[in-house]
PDB file of C-alpha atoms in Angstrom:
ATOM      1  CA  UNK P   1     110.734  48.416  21.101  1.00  0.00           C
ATOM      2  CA  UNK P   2     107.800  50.280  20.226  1.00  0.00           C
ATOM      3  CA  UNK P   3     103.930  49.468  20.419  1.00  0.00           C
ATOM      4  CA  UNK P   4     100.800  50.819  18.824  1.00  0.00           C
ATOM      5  CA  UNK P   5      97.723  50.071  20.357  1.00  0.00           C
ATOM      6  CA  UNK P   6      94.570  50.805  18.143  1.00  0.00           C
ATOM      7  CA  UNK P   7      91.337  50.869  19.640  1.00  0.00           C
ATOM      8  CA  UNK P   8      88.519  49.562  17.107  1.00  0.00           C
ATOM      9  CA  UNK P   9      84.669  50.736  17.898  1.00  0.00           C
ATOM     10  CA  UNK P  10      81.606  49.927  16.124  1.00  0.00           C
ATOM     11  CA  UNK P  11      78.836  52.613  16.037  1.00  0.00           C
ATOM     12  CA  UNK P  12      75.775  50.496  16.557  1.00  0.00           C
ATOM     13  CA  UNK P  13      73.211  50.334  13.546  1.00  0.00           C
ATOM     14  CA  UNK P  14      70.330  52.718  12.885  1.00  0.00           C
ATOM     15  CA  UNK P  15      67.402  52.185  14.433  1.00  0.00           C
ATOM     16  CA  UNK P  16      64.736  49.996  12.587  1.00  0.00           C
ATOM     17  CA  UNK P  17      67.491  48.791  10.050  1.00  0.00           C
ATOM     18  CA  UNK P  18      65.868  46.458   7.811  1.00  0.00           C
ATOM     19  CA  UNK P  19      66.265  45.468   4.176  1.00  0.00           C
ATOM     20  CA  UNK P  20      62.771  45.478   1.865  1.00  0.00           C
ATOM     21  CA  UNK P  21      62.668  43.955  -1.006  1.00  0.00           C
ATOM     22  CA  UNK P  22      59.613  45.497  -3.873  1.00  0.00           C
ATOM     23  CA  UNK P  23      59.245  43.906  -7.162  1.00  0.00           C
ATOM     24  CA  UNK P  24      57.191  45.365  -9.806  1.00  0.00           C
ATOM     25  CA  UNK P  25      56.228  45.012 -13.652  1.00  0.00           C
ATOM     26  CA  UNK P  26      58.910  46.137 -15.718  1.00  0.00           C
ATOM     27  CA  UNK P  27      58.352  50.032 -16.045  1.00  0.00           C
ATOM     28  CA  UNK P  28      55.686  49.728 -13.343  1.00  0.00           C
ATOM     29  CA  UNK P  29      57.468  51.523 -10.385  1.00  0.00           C
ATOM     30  CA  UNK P  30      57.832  50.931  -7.351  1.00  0.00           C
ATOM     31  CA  UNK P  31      55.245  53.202  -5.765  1.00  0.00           C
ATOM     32  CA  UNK P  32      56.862  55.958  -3.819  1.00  0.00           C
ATOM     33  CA  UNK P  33      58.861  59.362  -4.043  1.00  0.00           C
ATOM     34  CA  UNK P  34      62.028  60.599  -2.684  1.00  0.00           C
ATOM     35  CA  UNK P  35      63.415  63.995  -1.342  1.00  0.00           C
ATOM     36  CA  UNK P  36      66.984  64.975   0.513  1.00  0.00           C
ATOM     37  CA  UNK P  37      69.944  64.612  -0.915  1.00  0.00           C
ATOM     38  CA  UNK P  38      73.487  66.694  -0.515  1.00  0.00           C
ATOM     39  CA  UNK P  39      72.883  70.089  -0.985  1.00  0.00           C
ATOM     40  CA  UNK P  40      69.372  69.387  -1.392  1.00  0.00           C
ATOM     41  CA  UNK P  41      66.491  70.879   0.437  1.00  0.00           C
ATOM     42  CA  UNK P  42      66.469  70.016   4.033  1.00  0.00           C
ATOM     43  CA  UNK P  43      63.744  66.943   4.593  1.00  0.00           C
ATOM     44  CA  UNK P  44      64.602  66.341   8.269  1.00  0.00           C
ATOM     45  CA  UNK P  45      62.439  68.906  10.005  1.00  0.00           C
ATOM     46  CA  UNK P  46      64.360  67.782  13.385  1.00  0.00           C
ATOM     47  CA  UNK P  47      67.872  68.528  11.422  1.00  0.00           C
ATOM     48  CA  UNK P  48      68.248  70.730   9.080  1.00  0.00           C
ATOM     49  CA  UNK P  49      72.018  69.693   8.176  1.00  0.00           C
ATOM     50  CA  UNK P  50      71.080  66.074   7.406  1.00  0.00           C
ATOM     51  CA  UNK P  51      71.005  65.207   3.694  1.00  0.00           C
ATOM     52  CA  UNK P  52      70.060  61.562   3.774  1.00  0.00           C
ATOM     53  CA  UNK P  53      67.588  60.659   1.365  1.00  0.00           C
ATOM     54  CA  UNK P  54      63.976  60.547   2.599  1.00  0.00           C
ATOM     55  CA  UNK P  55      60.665  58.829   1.497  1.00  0.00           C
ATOM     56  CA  UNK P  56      58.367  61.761   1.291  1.00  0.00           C
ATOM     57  CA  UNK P  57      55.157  60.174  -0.502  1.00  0.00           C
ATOM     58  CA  UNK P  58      53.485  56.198  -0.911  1.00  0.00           C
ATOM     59  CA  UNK P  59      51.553  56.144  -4.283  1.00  0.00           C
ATOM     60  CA  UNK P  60      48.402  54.618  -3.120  1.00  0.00           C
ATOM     61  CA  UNK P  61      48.252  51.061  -4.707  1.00  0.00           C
ATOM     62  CA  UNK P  62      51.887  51.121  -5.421  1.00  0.00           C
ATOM     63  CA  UNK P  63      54.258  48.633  -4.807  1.00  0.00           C
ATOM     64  CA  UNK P  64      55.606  49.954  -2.158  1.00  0.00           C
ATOM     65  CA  UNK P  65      52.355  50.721  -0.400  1.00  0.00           C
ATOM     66  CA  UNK P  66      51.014  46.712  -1.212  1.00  0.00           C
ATOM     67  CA  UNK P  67      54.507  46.123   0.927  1.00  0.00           C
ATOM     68  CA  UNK P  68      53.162  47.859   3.602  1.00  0.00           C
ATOM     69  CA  UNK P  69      56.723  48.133   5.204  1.00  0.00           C
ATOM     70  CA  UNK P  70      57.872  51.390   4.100  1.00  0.00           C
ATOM     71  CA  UNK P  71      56.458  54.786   4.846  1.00  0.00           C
ATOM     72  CA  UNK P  72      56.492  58.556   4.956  1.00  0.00           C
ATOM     73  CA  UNK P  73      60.015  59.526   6.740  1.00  0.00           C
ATOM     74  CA  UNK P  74      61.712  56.378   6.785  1.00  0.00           C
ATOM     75  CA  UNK P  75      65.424  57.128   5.369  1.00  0.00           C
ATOM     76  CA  UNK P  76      67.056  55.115   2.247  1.00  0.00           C
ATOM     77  CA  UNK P  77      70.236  53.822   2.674  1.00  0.00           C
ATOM     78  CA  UNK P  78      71.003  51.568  -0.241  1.00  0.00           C
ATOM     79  CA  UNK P  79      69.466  50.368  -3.713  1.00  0.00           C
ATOM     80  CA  UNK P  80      69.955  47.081  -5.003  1.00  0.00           C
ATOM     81  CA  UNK P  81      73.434  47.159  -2.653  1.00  0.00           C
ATOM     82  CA  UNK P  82      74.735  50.714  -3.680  1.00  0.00           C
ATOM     83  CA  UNK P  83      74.837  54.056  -0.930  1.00  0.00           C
ATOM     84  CA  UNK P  84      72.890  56.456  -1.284  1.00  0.00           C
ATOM     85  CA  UNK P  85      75.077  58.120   1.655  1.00  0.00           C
ATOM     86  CA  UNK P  86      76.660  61.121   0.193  1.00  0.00           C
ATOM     87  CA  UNK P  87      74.611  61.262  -2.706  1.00  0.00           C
ATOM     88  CA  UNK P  88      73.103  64.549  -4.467  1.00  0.00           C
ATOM     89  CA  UNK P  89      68.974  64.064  -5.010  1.00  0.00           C
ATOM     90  CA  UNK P  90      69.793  63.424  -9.244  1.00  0.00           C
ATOM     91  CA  UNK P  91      72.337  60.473  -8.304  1.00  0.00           C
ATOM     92  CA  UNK P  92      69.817  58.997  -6.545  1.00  0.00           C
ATOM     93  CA  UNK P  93      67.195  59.033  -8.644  1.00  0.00           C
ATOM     94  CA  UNK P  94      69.743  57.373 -11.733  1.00  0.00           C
ATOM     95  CA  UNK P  95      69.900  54.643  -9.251  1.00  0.00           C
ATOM     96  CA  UNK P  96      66.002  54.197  -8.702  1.00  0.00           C
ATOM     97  CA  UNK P  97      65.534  54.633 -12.646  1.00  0.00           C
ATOM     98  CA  UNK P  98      68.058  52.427 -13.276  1.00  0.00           C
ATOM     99  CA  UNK P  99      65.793  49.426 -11.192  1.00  0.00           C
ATOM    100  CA  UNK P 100      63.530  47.571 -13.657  1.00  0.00           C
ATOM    101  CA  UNK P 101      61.064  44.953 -11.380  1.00  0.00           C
ATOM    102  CA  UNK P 102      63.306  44.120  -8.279  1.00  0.00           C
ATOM    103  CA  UNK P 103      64.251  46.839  -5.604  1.00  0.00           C
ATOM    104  CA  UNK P 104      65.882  45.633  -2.347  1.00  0.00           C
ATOM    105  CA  UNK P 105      66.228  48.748  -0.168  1.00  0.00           C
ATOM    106  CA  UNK P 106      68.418  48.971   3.370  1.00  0.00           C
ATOM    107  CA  UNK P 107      66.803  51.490   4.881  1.00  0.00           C
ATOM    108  CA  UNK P 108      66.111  52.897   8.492  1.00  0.00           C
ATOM    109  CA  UNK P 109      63.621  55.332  10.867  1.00  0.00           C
ATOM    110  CA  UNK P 110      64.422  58.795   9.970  1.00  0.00           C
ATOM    111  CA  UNK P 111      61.919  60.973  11.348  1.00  0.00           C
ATOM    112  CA  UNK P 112      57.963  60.883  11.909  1.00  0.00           C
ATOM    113  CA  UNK P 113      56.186  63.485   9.892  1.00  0.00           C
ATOM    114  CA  UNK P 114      53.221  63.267  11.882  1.00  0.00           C
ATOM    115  CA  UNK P 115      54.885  64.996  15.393  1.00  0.00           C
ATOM    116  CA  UNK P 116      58.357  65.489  13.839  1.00  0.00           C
ATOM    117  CA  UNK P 117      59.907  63.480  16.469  1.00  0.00           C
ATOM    118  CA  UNK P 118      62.793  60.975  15.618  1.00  0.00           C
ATOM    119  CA  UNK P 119      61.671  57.545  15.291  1.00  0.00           C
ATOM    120  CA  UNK P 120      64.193  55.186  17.478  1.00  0.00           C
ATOM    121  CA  UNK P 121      63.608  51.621  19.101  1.00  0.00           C
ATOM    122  CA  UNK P 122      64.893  53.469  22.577  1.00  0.00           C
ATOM    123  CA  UNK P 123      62.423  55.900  22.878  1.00  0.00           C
ATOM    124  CA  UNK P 124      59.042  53.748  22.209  1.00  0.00           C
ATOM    125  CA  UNK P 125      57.687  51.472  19.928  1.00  0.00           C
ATOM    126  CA  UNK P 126      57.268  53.291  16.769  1.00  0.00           C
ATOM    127  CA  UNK P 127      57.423  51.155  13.858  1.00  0.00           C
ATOM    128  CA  UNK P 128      54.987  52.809  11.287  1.00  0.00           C
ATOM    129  CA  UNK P 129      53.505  56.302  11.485  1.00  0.00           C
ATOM    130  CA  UNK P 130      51.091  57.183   8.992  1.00  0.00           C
ATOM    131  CA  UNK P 131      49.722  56.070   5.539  1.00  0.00           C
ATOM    132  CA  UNK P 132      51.787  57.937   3.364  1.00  0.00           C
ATOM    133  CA  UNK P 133      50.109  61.483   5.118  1.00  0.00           C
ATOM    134  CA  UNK P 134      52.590  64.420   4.075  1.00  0.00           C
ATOM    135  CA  UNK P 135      53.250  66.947   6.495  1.00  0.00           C
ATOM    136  CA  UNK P 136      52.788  70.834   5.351  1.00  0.00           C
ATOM    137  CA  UNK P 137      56.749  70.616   5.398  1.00  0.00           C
ATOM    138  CA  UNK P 138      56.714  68.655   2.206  1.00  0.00           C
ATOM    139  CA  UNK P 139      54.911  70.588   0.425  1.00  0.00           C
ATOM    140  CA  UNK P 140      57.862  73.374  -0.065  1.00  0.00           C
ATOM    141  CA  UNK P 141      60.008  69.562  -1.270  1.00  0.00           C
ATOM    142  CA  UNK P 142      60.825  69.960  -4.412  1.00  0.00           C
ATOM    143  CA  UNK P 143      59.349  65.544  -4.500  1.00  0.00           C
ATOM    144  CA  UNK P 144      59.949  63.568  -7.816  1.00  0.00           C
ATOM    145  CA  UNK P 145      57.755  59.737  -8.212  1.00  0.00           C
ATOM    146  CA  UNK P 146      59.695  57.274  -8.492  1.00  0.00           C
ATOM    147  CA  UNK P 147      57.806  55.478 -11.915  1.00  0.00           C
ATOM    148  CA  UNK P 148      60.054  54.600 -15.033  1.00  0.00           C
ATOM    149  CA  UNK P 149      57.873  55.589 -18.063  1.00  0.00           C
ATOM    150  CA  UNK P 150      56.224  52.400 -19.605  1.00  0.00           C
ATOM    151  CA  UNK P 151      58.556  51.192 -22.499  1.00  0.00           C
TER     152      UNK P 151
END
């Protein structure tokens, strides 16, 4: 008789997982842009392989920046429930312009613009890092607003 043993593990979650949800006037947006992407330009300045998709910009007054929860460098996991994990920097923006007034994002610390340092719950406290500052490293982004055109 024969036996297979399998050995399950769980990689434990992100640090600073949290879901935010931003709600909006129809073809208001929600206030912030995005970079990254797969085979995008880098965004990560402490990994230059990583293509996750970054916040690189708050739109003062936005939606997102009235939040107050989300900020320069935090990573974007999911929209409204779909990955954005594996996705080129056009698929994700179709699934931001395809968001009319309610946005729930799962998203995570990526990276802190400010000392481009990795943001983790191990390593300190860091929680927010900046009001929507940009780095000189964004400036070579090629960065696209999120705001749907008023209909």
């Amino acid at each position: 008789k024969e036996s297979l043993t399998l050995l399950v593990r769980h990689e434990p979650p992100p640090a600073g997982l949290k879901e935010v949800t931003l709600v909006t006037k129809p073809g208001g947006g929600f206030g912030f842009s995005i970079a990254g992407g797969v085979n995008g330009e880098p965004v990560n300045p402490l990994d230059e392989t990583d293509e996750g998709i970054f916040i690189v910009q708050i739109i003062p007054g936005g939606a997102a920046e009235q939040d107050g929860r989300l900020c320069v460098g935090t990573r974007i996991l999911q929209v409204n429930s779909i990955s954005l994990l594996g996705k080129t920097h056009d698929e994700a923006l179709k699934i931001l312009h395809g968001v009319l007034d309610r946005m729930t994002l799962l998203v995570c610390h990526g990276y802190n613009p400010l000392t481009s340092t990795p943001v983790n719950s191990e390593s300190g406290s860091i929680t927010s890092w900046g009001d929507g500052i940009i780095d000189e490293r964004t400036d070579e982004l090629e960065k696209r607003i999120y705001d749907q055109p008023s209909s």
